[in-house]
């Protein structure tokens, strides 16, 4: 298992690699509030695992005051984690984050209260983000859902359901904008709209076309 020091160095390397304004690890350690919050989280998480839980929460709250980033010590976060700008980021207690994940400012990994069939409240309340996920500014990912590998989440999106690997999702509620293979007959009436990036917008345009056709038939 890698040491905490090596993982922090990987976090610093992620800042240099993904932030054009940071030219070296020295600058990252000196100036990156996101890295400061991650370093404190690594220490608080270690305290949490050692059952120094009140101490870890106190330090975590102090970190929130100085950086504007709230990471619960119980959250599980992989290596190469990068928070850009960071102000307003919230990562809840049962969140799980894989390797090489990027969050922009005002991202929330929030919880929802979920009950099983017997009415018992489930312990897992927050999202799981797998490897290489990028979450745009202001996005909200809520509940014990899973965000797959290599997923990109657009700014201000609200994600309430699982997202499969290699998807790009945007909007409120979030929906995929990946091009998928469609039945040619299904899209034969879509015309140029079939190449639109947003399938929902495409279908709305198609429905408008169909409504106009019905109106013309009534006029005749």
mmCIF file with all atom_site columns, C-alpha atoms in Angstrom, residues 105-204:
data_model
loop_
_atom_site.group_PDB
_atom_site.id
_atom_site.type_symbol
_atom_site.label_atom_id
_atom_site.label_alt_id
_atom_site.label_comp_id
_atom_site.label_asym_id
_atom_site.label_entity_id
_atom_site.label_seq_id
_atom_site.pdbx_PDB_ins_code
_atom_site.Cartn_x
_atom_site.Cartn_y
_atom_site.Cartn_z
_atom_site.occupancy
_atom_site.B_iso_or_equiv
_atom_site.pdbx_formal_charge
_atom_site.auth_seq_id
_atom_site.auth_comp_id
_atom_site.auth_asym_id
_atom_site.auth_atom_id
_atom_site.pdbx_PDB_model_num
ATOM 1   C CA . UNK A 1 105 ? -15.617 24.776 -7.757  1.00 0.00 ? 105 UNK A CA 1
ATOM 2   C CA . UNK A 1 106 ? -19.054 24.538 -6.145  1.00 0.00 ? 106 UNK A CA 1
ATOM 3   C CA . UNK A 1 107 ? -19.389 20.811 -6.825  1.00 0.00 ? 107 UNK A CA 1
ATOM 4   C CA . UNK A 1 108 ? -21.528 18.915 -4.312  1.00 0.00 ? 108 UNK A CA 1
ATOM 5   C CA . UNK A 1 109 ? -21.352 15.190 -3.677  1.00 0.00 ? 109 UNK A CA 1
ATOM 6   C CA . UNK A 1 110 ? -24.461 15.202 -1.557  1.00 0.00 ? 110 UNK A CA 1
ATOM 7   C CA . UNK A 1 111 ? -26.488 12.669 0.373   1.00 0.00 ? 111 UNK A CA 1
ATOM 8   C CA . UNK A 1 112 ? -30.075 11.544 0.298   1.00 0.00 ? 112 UNK A CA 1
ATOM 9   C CA . UNK A 1 113 ? -31.867 9.495  2.921   1.00 0.00 ? 113 UNK A CA 1
ATOM 10  C CA . UNK A 1 114 ? -32.564 6.034  1.512   1.00 0.00 ? 114 UNK A CA 1
ATOM 11  C CA . UNK A 1 115 ? -34.515 3.220  3.210   1.00 0.00 ? 115 UNK A CA 1
ATOM 12  C CA . UNK A 1 116 ? -34.522 -0.481 2.406   1.00 0.00 ? 116 UNK A CA 1
ATOM 13  C CA . UNK A 1 117 ? -37.641 -2.664 2.065   1.00 0.00 ? 117 UNK A CA 1
ATOM 14  C CA . UNK A 1 118 ? -37.892 -3.059 5.847   1.00 0.00 ? 118 UNK A CA 1
ATOM 15  C CA . UNK A 1 119 ? -37.768 0.684  6.456   1.00 0.00 ? 119 UNK A CA 1
ATOM 16  C CA . UNK A 1 120 ? -34.207 0.678  7.767   1.00 0.00 ? 120 UNK A CA 1
ATOM 17  C CA . UNK A 1 121 ? -32.094 3.676  6.766   1.00 0.00 ? 121 UNK A CA 1
ATOM 18  C CA . UNK A 1 122 ? -29.187 2.660  4.548   1.00 0.00 ? 122 UNK A CA 1
ATOM 19  C CA . UNK A 1 123 ? -25.672 3.724  5.527   1.00 0.00 ? 123 UNK A CA 1
ATOM 20  C CA . UNK A 1 124 ? -24.546 4.630  2.006   1.00 0.00 ? 124 UNK A CA 1
ATOM 21  C CA . UNK A 1 125 ? -26.021 8.069  1.277   1.00 0.00 ? 125 UNK A CA 1
ATOM 22  C CA . UNK A 1 126 ? -23.512 9.710  -1.064  1.00 0.00 ? 126 UNK A CA 1
ATOM 23  C CA . UNK A 1 127 ? -22.206 9.058  -4.598  1.00 0.00 ? 127 UNK A CA 1
ATOM 24  C CA . UNK A 1 128 ? -19.413 6.822  -5.829  1.00 0.00 ? 128 UNK A CA 1
ATOM 25  C CA . UNK A 1 129 ? -17.193 8.304  -8.559  1.00 0.00 ? 129 UNK A CA 1
ATOM 26  C CA . UNK A 1 130 ? -14.955 5.847  -10.377 1.00 0.00 ? 130 UNK A CA 1
ATOM 27  C CA . UNK A 1 131 ? -11.628 6.613  -12.094 1.00 0.00 ? 131 UNK A CA 1
ATOM 28  C CA . UNK A 1 132 ? -10.909 9.595  -14.376 1.00 0.00 ? 132 UNK A CA 1
ATOM 29  C CA . UNK A 1 133 ? -14.194 11.408 -13.733 1.00 0.00 ? 133 UNK A CA 1
ATOM 30  C CA . UNK A 1 134 ? -14.385 15.160 -14.442 1.00 0.00 ? 134 UNK A CA 1
ATOM 31  C CA . UNK A 1 135 ? -17.129 17.180 -12.732 1.00 0.00 ? 135 UNK A CA 1
ATOM 32  C CA . UNK A 1 136 ? -17.828 20.714 -13.986 1.00 0.00 ? 136 UNK A CA 1
ATOM 33  C CA . UNK A 1 137 ? -18.381 23.786 -11.841 1.00 0.00 ? 137 UNK A CA 1
ATOM 34  C CA . UNK A 1 138 ? -21.604 23.890 -9.860  1.00 0.00 ? 138 UNK A CA 1
ATOM 35  C CA . UNK A 1 139 ? -22.628 20.296 -10.588 1.00 0.00 ? 139 UNK A CA 1
ATOM 36  C CA . UNK A 1 140 ? -24.631 18.408 -7.980  1.00 0.00 ? 140 UNK A CA 1
ATOM 37  C CA . UNK A 1 141 ? -24.365 14.615 -7.692  1.00 0.00 ? 141 UNK A CA 1
ATOM 38  C CA . UNK A 1 142 ? -26.881 13.374 -5.154  1.00 0.00 ? 142 UNK A CA 1
ATOM 39  C CA . UNK A 1 143 ? -27.547 10.057 -3.473  1.00 0.00 ? 143 UNK A CA 1
ATOM 40  C CA . UNK A 1 144 ? -25.863 6.627  -3.408  1.00 0.00 ? 144 UNK A CA 1
ATOM 41  C CA . UNK A 1 145 ? -25.422 6.490  -7.183  1.00 0.00 ? 145 UNK A CA 1
ATOM 42  C CA . UNK A 1 146 ? -22.417 5.368  -9.215  1.00 0.00 ? 146 UNK A CA 1
ATOM 43  C CA . UNK A 1 147 ? -20.637 7.510  -11.791 1.00 0.00 ? 147 UNK A CA 1
ATOM 44  C CA . UNK A 1 148 ? -18.661 5.281  -14.144 1.00 0.00 ? 148 UNK A CA 1
ATOM 45  C CA . UNK A 1 149 ? -15.082 5.481  -15.391 1.00 0.00 ? 149 UNK A CA 1
ATOM 46  C CA . UNK A 1 150 ? -14.125 8.374  -17.689 1.00 0.00 ? 150 UNK A CA 1
ATOM 47  C CA . UNK A 1 151 ? -17.447 10.173 -17.228 1.00 0.00 ? 151 UNK A CA 1
ATOM 48  C CA . UNK A 1 152 ? -17.651 13.944 -17.830 1.00 0.00 ? 152 UNK A CA 1
ATOM 49  C CA . UNK A 1 153 ? -20.354 15.913 -16.004 1.00 0.00 ? 153 UNK A CA 1
ATOM 50  C CA . UNK A 1 154 ? -21.218 19.353 -17.328 1.00 0.00 ? 154 UNK A CA 1
ATOM 51  C CA . UNK A 1 155 ? -21.322 22.551 -15.296 1.00 0.00 ? 155 UNK A CA 1
ATOM 52  C CA . UNK A 1 156 ? -24.433 22.981 -13.120 1.00 0.00 ? 156 UNK A CA 1
ATOM 53  C CA . UNK A 1 157 ? -25.748 19.517 -13.984 1.00 0.00 ? 157 UNK A CA 1
ATOM 54  C CA . UNK A 1 158 ? -27.883 17.732 -11.403 1.00 0.00 ? 158 UNK A CA 1
ATOM 55  C CA . UNK A 1 159 ? -27.169 13.994 -11.463 1.00 0.00 ? 159 UNK A CA 1
ATOM 56  C CA . UNK A 1 160 ? -29.680 11.744 -9.694  1.00 0.00 ? 160 UNK A CA 1
ATOM 57  C CA . UNK A 1 161 ? -29.107 8.363  -11.356 1.00 0.00 ? 161 UNK A CA 1
ATOM 58  C CA . UNK A 1 162 ? -26.214 6.056  -12.217 1.00 0.00 ? 162 UNK A CA 1
ATOM 59  C CA . UNK A 1 163 ? -24.074 7.030  -15.212 1.00 0.00 ? 163 UNK A CA 1
ATOM 60  C CA . UNK A 1 164 ? -22.383 4.342  -17.317 1.00 0.00 ? 164 UNK A CA 1
ATOM 61  C CA . UNK A 1 165 ? -18.700 4.427  -18.280 1.00 0.00 ? 165 UNK A CA 1
ATOM 62  C CA . UNK A 1 166 ? -17.459 6.878  -20.924 1.00 0.00 ? 166 UNK A CA 1
ATOM 63  C CA . UNK A 1 167 ? -20.566 9.082  -20.920 1.00 0.00 ? 167 UNK A CA 1
ATOM 64  C CA . UNK A 1 168 ? -20.907 12.872 -20.990 1.00 0.00 ? 168 UNK A CA 1
ATOM 65  C CA . UNK A 1 169 ? -23.957 14.176 -19.122 1.00 0.00 ? 169 UNK A CA 1
ATOM 66  C CA . UNK A 1 170 ? -25.410 17.674 -18.880 1.00 0.00 ? 170 UNK A CA 1
ATOM 67  C CA . UNK A 1 171 ? -28.567 19.428 -17.759 1.00 0.00 ? 171 UNK A CA 1
ATOM 68  C CA . UNK A 1 172 ? -31.188 19.369 -15.012 1.00 0.00 ? 172 UNK A CA 1
ATOM 69  C CA . UNK A 1 173 ? -31.845 16.534 -14.531 1.00 0.00 ? 173 UNK A CA 1
ATOM 70  C CA . UNK A 1 174 ? -28.660 15.313 -16.178 1.00 0.00 ? 174 UNK A CA 1
ATOM 71  C CA . UNK A 1 175 ? -28.903 13.327 -19.413 1.00 0.00 ? 175 UNK A CA 1
ATOM 72  C CA . UNK A 1 176 ? -26.327 11.828 -21.751 1.00 0.00 ? 176 UNK A CA 1
ATOM 73  C CA . UNK A 1 177 ? -25.221 13.708 -24.862 1.00 0.00 ? 177 UNK A CA 1
ATOM 74  C CA . UNK A 1 178 ? -23.195 10.831 -26.301 1.00 0.00 ? 178 UNK A CA 1
ATOM 75  C CA . UNK A 1 179 ? -24.062 9.840  -29.825 1.00 0.00 ? 179 UNK A CA 1
ATOM 76  C CA . UNK A 1 180 ? -25.580 6.377  -29.872 1.00 0.00 ? 180 UNK A CA 1
ATOM 77  C CA . UNK A 1 181 ? -26.534 4.078  -32.705 1.00 0.00 ? 181 UNK A CA 1
ATOM 78  C CA . UNK A 1 182 ? -30.204 4.509  -33.518 1.00 0.00 ? 182 UNK A CA 1
ATOM 79  C CA . UNK A 1 183 ? -32.686 2.597  -35.586 1.00 0.00 ? 183 UNK A CA 1
ATOM 80  C CA . UNK A 1 184 ? -32.604 4.276  -39.039 1.00 0.00 ? 184 UNK A CA 1
ATOM 81  C CA . UNK A 1 185 ? -36.407 4.042  -39.272 1.00 0.00 ? 185 UNK A CA 1
ATOM 82  C CA . UNK A 1 186 ? -36.758 5.817  -35.934 1.00 0.00 ? 186 UNK A CA 1
ATOM 83  C CA . UNK A 1 187 ? -34.719 8.759  -37.139 1.00 0.00 ? 187 UNK A CA 1
ATOM 84  C CA . UNK A 1 188 ? -35.781 8.822  -40.781 1.00 0.00 ? 188 UNK A CA 1
ATOM 85  C CA . UNK A 1 189 ? -38.111 11.743 -40.053 1.00 0.00 ? 189 UNK A CA 1
ATOM 86  C CA . UNK A 1 190 ? -35.562 13.660 -38.022 1.00 0.00 ? 190 UNK A CA 1
ATOM 87  C CA . UNK A 1 191 ? -33.657 14.949 -41.010 1.00 0.00 ? 191 UNK A CA 1
ATOM 88  C CA . UNK A 1 192 ? -30.658 17.099 -40.122 1.00 0.00 ? 192 UNK A CA 1
ATOM 89  C CA . UNK A 1 193 ? -31.676 16.942 -36.499 1.00 0.00 ? 193 UNK A CA 1
ATOM 90  C CA . UNK A 1 194 ? -30.401 13.370 -36.294 1.00 0.00 ? 194 UNK A CA 1
ATOM 91  C CA . UNK A 1 195 ? -26.845 14.681 -35.993 1.00 0.00 ? 195 UNK A CA 1
ATOM 92  C CA . UNK A 1 196 ? -27.594 17.010 -33.078 1.00 0.00 ? 196 UNK A CA 1
ATOM 93  C CA . UNK A 1 197 ? -25.460 16.436 -30.003 1.00 0.00 ? 197 UNK A CA 1
ATOM 94  C CA . UNK A 1 198 ? -28.421 16.664 -27.622 1.00 0.00 ? 198 UNK A CA 1
ATOM 95  C CA . UNK A 1 199 ? -30.896 13.805 -28.253 1.00 0.00 ? 199 UNK A CA 1
ATOM 96  C CA . UNK A 1 200 ? -33.639 15.441 -26.173 1.00 0.00 ? 200 UNK A CA 1
ATOM 97  C CA . UNK A 1 201 ? -33.460 18.652 -28.217 1.00 0.00 ? 201 UNK A CA 1
ATOM 98  C CA . UNK A 1 202 ? -33.527 16.494 -31.331 1.00 0.00 ? 202 UNK A CA 1
ATOM 99  C CA . UNK A 1 203 ? -36.713 14.730 -30.260 1.00 0.00 ? 203 UNK A CA 1
ATOM 100 C CA . UNK A 1 204 ? -38.400 18.027 -29.355 1.00 0.00 ? 204 UNK A CA 1
#
